[in-house]
mmCIF file of C-alpha atoms in Angstrom:
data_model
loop_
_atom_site.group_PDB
_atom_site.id
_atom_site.type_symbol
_atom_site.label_atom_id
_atom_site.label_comp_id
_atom_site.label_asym_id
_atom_site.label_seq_id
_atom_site.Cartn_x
_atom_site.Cartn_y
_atom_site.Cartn_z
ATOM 1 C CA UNK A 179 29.109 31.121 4.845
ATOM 2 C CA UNK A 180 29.343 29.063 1.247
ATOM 3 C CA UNK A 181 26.462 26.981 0.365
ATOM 4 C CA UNK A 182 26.996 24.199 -2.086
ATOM 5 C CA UNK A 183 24.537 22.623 -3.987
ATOM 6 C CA UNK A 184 25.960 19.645 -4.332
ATOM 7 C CA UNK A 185 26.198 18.958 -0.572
ATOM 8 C CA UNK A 186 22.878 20.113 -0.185
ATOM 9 C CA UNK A 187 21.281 17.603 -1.817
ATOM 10 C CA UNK A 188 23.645 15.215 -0.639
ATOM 11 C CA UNK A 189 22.158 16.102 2.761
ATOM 12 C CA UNK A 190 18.989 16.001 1.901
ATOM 13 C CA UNK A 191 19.341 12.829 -0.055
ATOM 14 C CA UNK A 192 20.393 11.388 3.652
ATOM 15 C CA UNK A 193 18.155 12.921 6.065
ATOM 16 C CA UNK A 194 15.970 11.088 3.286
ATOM 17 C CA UNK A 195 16.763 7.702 3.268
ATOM 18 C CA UNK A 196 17.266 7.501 6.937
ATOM 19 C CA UNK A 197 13.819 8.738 8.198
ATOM 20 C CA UNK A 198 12.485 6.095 5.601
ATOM 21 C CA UNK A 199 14.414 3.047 6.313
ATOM 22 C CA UNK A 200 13.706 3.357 10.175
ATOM 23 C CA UNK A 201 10.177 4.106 9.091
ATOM 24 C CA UNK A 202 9.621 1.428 6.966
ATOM 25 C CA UNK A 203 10.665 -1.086 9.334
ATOM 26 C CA UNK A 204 8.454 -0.051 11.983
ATOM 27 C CA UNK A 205 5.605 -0.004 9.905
ATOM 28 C CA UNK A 206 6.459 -3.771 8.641
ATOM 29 C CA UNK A 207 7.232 -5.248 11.713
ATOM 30 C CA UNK A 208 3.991 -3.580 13.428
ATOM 31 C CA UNK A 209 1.087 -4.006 10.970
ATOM 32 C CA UNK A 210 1.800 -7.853 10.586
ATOM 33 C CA UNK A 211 3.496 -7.419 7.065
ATOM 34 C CA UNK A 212 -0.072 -7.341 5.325
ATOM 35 C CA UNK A 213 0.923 -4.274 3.809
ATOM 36 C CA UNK A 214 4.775 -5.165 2.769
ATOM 37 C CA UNK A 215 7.458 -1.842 2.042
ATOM 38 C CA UNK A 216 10.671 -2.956 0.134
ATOM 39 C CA UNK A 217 13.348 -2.752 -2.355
ATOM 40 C CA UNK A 218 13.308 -4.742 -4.658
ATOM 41 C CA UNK A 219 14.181 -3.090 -8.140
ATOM 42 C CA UNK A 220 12.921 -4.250 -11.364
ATOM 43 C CA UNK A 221 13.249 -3.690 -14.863
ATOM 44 C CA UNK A 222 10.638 -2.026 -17.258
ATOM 45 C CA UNK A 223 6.962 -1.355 -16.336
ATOM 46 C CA UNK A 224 6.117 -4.218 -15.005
ATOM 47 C CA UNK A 225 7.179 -7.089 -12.430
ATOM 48 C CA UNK A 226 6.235 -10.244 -14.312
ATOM 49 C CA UNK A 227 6.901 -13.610 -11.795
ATOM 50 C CA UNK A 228 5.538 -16.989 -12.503
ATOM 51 C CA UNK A 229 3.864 -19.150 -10.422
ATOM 52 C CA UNK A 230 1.865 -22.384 -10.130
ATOM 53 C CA UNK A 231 -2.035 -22.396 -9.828
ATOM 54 C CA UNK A 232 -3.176 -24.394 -7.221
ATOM 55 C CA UNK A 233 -4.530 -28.223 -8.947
ATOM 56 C CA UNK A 234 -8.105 -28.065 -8.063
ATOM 57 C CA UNK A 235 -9.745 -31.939 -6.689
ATOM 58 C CA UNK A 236 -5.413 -32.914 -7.101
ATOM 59 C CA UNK A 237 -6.432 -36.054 -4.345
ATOM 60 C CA UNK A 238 -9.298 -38.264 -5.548
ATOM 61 C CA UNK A 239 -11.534 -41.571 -4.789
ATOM 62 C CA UNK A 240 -10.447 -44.223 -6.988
ATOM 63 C CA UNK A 241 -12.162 -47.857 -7.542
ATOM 64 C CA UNK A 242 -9.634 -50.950 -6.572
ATOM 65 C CA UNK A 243 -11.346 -53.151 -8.533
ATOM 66 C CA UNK A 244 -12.278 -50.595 -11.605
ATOM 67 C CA UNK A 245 -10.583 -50.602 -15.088
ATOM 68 C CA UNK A 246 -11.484 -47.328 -16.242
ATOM 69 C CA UNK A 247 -9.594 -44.090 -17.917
ATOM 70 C CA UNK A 248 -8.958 -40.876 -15.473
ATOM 71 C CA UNK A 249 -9.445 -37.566 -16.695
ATOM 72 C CA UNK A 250 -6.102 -35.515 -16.075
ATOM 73 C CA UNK A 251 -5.736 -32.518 -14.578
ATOM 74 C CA UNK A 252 -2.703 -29.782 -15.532
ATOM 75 C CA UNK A 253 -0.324 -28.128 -13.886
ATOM 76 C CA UNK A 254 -0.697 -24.334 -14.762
ATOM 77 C CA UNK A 255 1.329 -21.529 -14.060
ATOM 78 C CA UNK A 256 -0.091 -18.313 -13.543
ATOM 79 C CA UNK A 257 2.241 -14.736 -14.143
ATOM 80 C CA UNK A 258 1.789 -12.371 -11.761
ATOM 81 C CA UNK A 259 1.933 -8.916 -12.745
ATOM 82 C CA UNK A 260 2.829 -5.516 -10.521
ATOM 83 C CA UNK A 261 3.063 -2.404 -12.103
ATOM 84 C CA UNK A 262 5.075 0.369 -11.883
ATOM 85 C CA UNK A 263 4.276 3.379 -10.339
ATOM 86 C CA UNK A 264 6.115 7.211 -11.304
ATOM 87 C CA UNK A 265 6.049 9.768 -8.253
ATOM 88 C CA UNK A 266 7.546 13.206 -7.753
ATOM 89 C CA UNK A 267 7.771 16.088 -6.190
ATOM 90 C CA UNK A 268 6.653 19.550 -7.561
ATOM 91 C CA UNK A 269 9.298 22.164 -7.389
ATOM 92 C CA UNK A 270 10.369 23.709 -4.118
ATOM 93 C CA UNK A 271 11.674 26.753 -4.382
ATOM 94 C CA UNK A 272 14.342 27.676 -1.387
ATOM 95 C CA UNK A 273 16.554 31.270 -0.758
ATOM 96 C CA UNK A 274 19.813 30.175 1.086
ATOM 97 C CA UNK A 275 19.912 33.753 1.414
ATOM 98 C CA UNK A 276 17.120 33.933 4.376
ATOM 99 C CA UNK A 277 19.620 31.601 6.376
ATOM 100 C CA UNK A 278 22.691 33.900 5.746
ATOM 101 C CA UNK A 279 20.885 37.048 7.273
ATOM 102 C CA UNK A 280 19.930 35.048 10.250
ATOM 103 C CA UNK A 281 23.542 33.761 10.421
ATOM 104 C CA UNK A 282 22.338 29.899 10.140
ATOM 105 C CA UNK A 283 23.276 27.531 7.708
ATOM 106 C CA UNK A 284 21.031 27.360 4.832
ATOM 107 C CA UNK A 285 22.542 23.472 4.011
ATOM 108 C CA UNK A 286 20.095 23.265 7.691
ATOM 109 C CA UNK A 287 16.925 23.112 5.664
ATOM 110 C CA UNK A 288 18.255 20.008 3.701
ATOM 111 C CA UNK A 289 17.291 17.748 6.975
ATOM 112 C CA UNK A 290 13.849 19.622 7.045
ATOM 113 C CA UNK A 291 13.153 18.799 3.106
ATOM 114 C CA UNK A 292 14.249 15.561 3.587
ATOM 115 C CA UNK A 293 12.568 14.603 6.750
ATOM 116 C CA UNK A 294 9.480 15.644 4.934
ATOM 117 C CA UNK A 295 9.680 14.064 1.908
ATOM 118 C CA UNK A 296 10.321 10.789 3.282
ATOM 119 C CA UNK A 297 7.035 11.033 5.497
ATOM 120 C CA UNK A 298 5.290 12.664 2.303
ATOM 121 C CA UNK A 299 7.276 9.071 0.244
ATOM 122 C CA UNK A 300 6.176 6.696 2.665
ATOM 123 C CA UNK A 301 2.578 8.006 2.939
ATOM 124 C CA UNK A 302 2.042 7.573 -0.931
ATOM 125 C CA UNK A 303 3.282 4.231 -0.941
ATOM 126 C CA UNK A 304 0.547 3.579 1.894
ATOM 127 C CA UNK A 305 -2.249 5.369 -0.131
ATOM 128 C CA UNK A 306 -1.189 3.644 -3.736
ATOM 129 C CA UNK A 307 -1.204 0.242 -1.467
ATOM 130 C CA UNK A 308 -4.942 0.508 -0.002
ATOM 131 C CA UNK A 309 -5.817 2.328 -3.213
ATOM 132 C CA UNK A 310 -5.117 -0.606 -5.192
ATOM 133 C CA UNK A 311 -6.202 -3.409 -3.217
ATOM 134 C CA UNK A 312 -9.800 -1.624 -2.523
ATOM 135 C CA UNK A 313 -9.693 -1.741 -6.133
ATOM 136 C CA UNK A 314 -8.599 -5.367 -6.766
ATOM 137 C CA UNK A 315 -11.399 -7.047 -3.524
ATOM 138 C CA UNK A 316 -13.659 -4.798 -4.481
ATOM 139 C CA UNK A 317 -13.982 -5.770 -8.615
ATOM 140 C CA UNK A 318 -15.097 -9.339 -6.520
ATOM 141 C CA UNK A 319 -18.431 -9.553 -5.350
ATOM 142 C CA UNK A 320 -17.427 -12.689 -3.630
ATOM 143 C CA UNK A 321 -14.746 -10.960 -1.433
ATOM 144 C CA UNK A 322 -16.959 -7.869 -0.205
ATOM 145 C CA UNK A 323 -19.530 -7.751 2.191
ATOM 146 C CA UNK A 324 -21.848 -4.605 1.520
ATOM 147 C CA UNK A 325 -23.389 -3.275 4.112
ATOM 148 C CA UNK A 326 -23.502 0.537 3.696
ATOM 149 C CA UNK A 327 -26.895 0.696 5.197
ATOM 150 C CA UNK A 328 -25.436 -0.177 8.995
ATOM 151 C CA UNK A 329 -22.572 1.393 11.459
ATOM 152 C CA UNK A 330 -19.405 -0.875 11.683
ATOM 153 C CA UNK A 331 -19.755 -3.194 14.787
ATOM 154 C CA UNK A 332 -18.109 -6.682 15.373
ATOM 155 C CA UNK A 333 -20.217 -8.542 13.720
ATOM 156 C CA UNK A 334 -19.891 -6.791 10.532
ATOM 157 C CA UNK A 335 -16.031 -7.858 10.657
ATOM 158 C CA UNK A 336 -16.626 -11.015 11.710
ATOM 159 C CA UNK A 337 -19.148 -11.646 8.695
ATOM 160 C CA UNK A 338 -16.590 -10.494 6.511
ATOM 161 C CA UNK A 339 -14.157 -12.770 8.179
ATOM 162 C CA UNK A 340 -16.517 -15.530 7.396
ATOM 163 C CA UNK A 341 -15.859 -14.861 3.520
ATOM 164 C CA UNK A 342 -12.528 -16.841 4.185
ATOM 165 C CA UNK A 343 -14.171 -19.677 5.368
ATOM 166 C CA UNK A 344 -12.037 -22.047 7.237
ATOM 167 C CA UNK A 345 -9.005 -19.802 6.428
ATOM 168 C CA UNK A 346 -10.607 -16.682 7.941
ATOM 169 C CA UNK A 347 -7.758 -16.572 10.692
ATOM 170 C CA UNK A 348 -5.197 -15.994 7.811
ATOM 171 C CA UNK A 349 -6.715 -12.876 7.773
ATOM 172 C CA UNK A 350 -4.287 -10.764 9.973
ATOM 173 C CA UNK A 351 -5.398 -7.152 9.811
ATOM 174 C CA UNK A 352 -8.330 -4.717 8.675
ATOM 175 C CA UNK A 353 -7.116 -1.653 7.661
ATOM 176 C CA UNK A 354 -9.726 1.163 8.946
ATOM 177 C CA UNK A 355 -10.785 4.839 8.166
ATOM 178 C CA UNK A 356 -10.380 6.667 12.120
ATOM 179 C CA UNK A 357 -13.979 7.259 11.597
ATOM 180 C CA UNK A 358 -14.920 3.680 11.180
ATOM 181 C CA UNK A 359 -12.546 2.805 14.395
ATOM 182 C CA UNK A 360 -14.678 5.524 16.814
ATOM 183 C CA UNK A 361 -17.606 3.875 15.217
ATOM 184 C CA UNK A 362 -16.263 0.057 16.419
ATOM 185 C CA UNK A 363 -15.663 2.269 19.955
ATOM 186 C CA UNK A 364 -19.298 3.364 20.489
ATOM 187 C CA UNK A 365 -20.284 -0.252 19.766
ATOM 188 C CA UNK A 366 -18.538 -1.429 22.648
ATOM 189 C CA UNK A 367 -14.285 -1.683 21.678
ATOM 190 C CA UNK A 368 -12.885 -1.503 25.473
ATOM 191 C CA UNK A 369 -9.634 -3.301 24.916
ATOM 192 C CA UNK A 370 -7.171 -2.075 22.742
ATOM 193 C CA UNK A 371 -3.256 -1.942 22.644
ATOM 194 C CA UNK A 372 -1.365 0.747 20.856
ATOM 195 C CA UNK A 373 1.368 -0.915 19.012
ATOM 196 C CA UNK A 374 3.017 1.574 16.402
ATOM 197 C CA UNK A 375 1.996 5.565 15.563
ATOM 198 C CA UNK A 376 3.817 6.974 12.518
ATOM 199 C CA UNK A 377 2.574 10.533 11.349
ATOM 200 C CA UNK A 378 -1.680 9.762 9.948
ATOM 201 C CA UNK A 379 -1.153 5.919 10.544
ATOM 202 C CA UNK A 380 -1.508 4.079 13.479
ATOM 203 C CA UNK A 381 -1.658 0.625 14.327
ATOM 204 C CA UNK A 382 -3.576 -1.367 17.402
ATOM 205 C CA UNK A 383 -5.164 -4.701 18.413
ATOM 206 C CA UNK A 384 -8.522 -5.249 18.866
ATOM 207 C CA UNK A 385 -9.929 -7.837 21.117
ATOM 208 C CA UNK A 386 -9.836 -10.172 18.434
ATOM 209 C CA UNK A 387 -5.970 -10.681 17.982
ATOM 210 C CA UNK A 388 -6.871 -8.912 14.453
ATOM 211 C CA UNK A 389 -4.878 -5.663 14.129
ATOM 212 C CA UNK A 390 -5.785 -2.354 13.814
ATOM 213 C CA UNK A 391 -3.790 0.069 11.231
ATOM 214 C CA UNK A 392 -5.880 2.973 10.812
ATOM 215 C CA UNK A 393 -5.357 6.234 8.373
ATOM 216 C CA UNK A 394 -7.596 8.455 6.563
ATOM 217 C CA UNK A 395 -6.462 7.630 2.990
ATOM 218 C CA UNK A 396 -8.573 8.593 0.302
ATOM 219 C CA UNK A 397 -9.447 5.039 -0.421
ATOM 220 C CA UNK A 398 -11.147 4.233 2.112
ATOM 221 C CA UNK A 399 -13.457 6.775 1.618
ATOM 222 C CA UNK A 400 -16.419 5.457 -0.293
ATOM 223 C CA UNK A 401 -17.021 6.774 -4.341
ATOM 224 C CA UNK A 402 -20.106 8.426 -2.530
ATOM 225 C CA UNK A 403 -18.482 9.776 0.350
ATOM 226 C CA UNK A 404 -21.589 8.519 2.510
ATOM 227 C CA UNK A 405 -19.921 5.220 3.263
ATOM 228 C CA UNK A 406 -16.440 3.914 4.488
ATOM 229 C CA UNK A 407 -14.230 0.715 2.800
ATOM 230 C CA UNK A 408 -12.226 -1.477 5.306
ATOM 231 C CA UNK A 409 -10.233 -4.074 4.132
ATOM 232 C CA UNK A 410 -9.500 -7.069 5.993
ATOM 233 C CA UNK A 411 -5.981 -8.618 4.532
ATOM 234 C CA UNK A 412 -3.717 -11.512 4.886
ATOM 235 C CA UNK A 413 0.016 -11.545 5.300
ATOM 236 C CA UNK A 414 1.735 -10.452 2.429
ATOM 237 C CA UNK A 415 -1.275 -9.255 0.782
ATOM 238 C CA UNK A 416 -0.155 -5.984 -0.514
ATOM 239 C CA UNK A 417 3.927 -5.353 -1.786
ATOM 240 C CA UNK A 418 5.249 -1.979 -1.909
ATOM 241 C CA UNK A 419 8.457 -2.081 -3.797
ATOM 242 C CA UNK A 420 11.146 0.793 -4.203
ATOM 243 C CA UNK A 421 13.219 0.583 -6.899
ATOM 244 C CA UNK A 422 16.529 2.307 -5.721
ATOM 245 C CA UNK A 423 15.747 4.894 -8.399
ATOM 246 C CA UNK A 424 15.054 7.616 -6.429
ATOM 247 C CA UNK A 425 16.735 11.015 -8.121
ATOM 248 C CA UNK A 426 16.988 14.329 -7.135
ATOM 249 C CA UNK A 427 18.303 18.193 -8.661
ATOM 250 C CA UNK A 428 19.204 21.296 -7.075
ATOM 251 C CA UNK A 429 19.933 24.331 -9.563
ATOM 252 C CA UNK A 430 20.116 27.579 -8.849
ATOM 253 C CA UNK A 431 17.491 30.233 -9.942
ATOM 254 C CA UNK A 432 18.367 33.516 -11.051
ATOM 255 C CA UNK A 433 16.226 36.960 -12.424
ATOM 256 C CA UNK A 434 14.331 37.603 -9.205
ATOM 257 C CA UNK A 435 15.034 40.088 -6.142
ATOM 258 C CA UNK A 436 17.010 37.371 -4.624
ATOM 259 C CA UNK A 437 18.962 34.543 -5.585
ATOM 260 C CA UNK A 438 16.830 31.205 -5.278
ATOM 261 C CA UNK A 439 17.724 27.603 -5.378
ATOM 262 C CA UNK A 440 15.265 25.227 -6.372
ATOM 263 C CA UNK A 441 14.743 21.337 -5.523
ATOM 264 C CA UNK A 442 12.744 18.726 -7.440
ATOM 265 C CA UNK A 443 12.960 14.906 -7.171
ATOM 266 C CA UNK A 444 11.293 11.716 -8.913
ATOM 267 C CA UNK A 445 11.374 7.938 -7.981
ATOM 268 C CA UNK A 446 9.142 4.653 -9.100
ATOM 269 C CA UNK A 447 8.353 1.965 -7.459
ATOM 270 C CA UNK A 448 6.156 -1.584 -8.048
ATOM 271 C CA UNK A 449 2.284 -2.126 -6.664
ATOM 272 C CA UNK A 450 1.511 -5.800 -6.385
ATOM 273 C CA UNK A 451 -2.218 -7.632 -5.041
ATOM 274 C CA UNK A 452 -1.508 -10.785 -3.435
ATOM 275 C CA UNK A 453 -3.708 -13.049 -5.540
ATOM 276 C CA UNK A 454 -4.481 -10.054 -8.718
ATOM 277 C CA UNK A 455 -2.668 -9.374 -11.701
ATOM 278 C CA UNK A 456 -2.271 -5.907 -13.227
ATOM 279 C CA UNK A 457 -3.892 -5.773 -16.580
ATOM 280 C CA UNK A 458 -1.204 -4.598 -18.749
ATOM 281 C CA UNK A 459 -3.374 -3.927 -21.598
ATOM 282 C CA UNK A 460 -6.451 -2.432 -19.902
ATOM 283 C CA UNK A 461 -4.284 -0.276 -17.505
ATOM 284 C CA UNK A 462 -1.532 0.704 -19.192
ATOM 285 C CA UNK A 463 1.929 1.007 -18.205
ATOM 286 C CA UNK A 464 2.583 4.224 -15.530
ATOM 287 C CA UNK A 465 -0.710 4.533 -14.234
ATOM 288 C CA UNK A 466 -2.187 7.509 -12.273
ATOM 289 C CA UNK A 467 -4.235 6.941 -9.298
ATOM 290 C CA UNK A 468 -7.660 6.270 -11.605
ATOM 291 C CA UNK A 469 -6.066 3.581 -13.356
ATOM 292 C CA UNK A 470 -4.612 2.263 -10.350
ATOM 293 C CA UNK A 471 -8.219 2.466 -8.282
ATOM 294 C CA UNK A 472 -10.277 1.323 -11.186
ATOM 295 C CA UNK A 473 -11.379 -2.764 -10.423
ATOM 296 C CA UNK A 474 -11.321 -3.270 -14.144
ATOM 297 C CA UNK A 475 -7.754 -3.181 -14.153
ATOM 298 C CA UNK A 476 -6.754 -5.677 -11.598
ATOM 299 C CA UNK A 477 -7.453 -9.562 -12.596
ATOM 300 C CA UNK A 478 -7.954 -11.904 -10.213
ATOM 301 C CA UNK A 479 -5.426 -15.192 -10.732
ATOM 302 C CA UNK A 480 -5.958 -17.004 -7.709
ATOM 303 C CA UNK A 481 -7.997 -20.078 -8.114
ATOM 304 C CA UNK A 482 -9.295 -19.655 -4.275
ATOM 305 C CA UNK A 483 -10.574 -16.699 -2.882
ATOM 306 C CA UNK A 484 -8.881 -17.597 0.094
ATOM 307 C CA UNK A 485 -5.645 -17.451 -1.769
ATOM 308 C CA UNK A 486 -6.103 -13.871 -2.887
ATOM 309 C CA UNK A 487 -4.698 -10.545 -0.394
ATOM 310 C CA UNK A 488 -8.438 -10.585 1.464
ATOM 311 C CA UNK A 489 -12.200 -9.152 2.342
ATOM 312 C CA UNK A 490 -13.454 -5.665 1.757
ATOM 313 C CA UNK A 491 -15.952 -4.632 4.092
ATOM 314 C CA UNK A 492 -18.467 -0.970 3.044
ATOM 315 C CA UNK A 493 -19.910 0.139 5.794
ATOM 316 C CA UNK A 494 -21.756 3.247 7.119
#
């Protein structure tokens, strides 16, 4: 039974990009596009796109009768920066051999790898996305409600709500630790509908019409570990964006008892913060995940708060 290299990785390559395409639409279509996966390839280490800053008192009172000068106002345009994120995989070591003594085909465990890596892809997008935009609300004091003292409840969301003011209903979605969602149970959460479950992520609806989408990533785990970060986000509020870069080797590996074949891939892809700029001097260009969770490295460019990706709630 031959096994080919090249039609291994081919394989795995596929088993790849299907599992994430299907998964990545689900996930968009279900969580209310707060948190948005796409391709959309760019050049260098950054996504640099203008745009205008909203004109601040644009509509005024004037006099009929008056004679006087009027101070102008500008039209500004602000650049919005994403950065560019490097991921891999570490080695994985494989012996086709194991397959041949079973009589299977070893080119079998190219689904398996790649079935696994795209869950493994798709759930460090999602932990990059929440890393970075606990990171960019929480560097303004105006945009988080602290309350580490108290257990989540209702109210706690809806006082965060309340940070939007008269655009609180833009917000669509918090984005929850499963701990924090029990919590929001034992305080009294009898109605809600399971929309979407993908691996550690699922989403629901809460009495509110707000959704749900709850996973254990890191970030939302507070610095302390005593306390919990949910973030309550708009639509749009967080890109994900794959660059079509993705690359992958198989080579064979000789010199032990048996011959081995080892696998190792490496993509990018583009983290932007509805309302934030990445600071290309303070952060750097390919971050790790301390750059990329560090508030000091995310600038806010919105005028409004209410025009920024949302509300980050600490709780207990």
């Amino acid at each position: 039974m031959a096994f080919d290299l090249q039609v291994f990785n081919k394989q795995t390559h596929l088993a790849l990009t299907e599992t994430v395409d299907q998964d990545i639409e689900k996930f968009n279509q279900a969580s209310g596009g707060v948190i948005t996966l796409q391709n959309a390839p760019t050049q260098g280490d950054f996504d640099i796109r203008a745009s205008f800053k909203a004109i601040q008192g644009l509509v005024r009172r004037r006099n009929a009768y008056g004679s006087g000068t009027v101070q102008a106002k500008r039209l500004e345009q602000l650049l919005n920066v994403a950065v560019k994120v490097a991921a891999g995989t570490h080695p994985i070591e494989y012996e086709p051999q194991q397959y041949r003594w079973v009589l299977q085909n070893p080119e079998l465990a190219a689904v398996e790898i790649g079935q696994q890596l795209a869950k493994a892809r798709l759930a460090d997008m999602l932990n990059t996305a929440i890393l970075g935009a606990v990171a960019a609300i929480g560097g303004q004091t105006t945009a988080v409600l602290d309350d580490k003292k108290n257990a989540p409840n209702f109210r706690t969301l809806n006082k965060a709500a309340a940070l939007f003011g008269d655009r609180s209903s833009a917000l669509k979605a918090w984005i929850v630790h499963s701990t924090t969602l029990h919590t929001l149970y034992d305080n009294a959460l009898t109605n809600a509908e399971r929309l979407f479950t993908y691996d550690n992520v699922s989403v629901m609806r809460d009495p509110f019409g707000r959704l749900f989408v709850v996973t254990d990533s890191p970030a939302l785990v507070d610095s302390t570990g005593a306390a919990y970060n949910t973030l309550g986000l708009q639509e749009n509020a967080v890109m994900v964006s794959g660059n079509n870069d993705f690359n992958s080797e198989m080579q064979p590996k000789l010199g032990g008892e048996n011959i081995a074949a080892v696998y190792q891939a490496e993509w990018t892809y583009n983290l932007g913060i509805l309302g934030y700029e990445w600071d290309m001097t303070a952060g750097g260009k390919s971050p790790d995940d301390t750059k990329l969770g560090a508030s000091a490295n995310w600038r806010k460019t919105a005028t409004s708060l209410k025009d920024t990706a949302g509300v980050l709630v600490k709780t207990k």
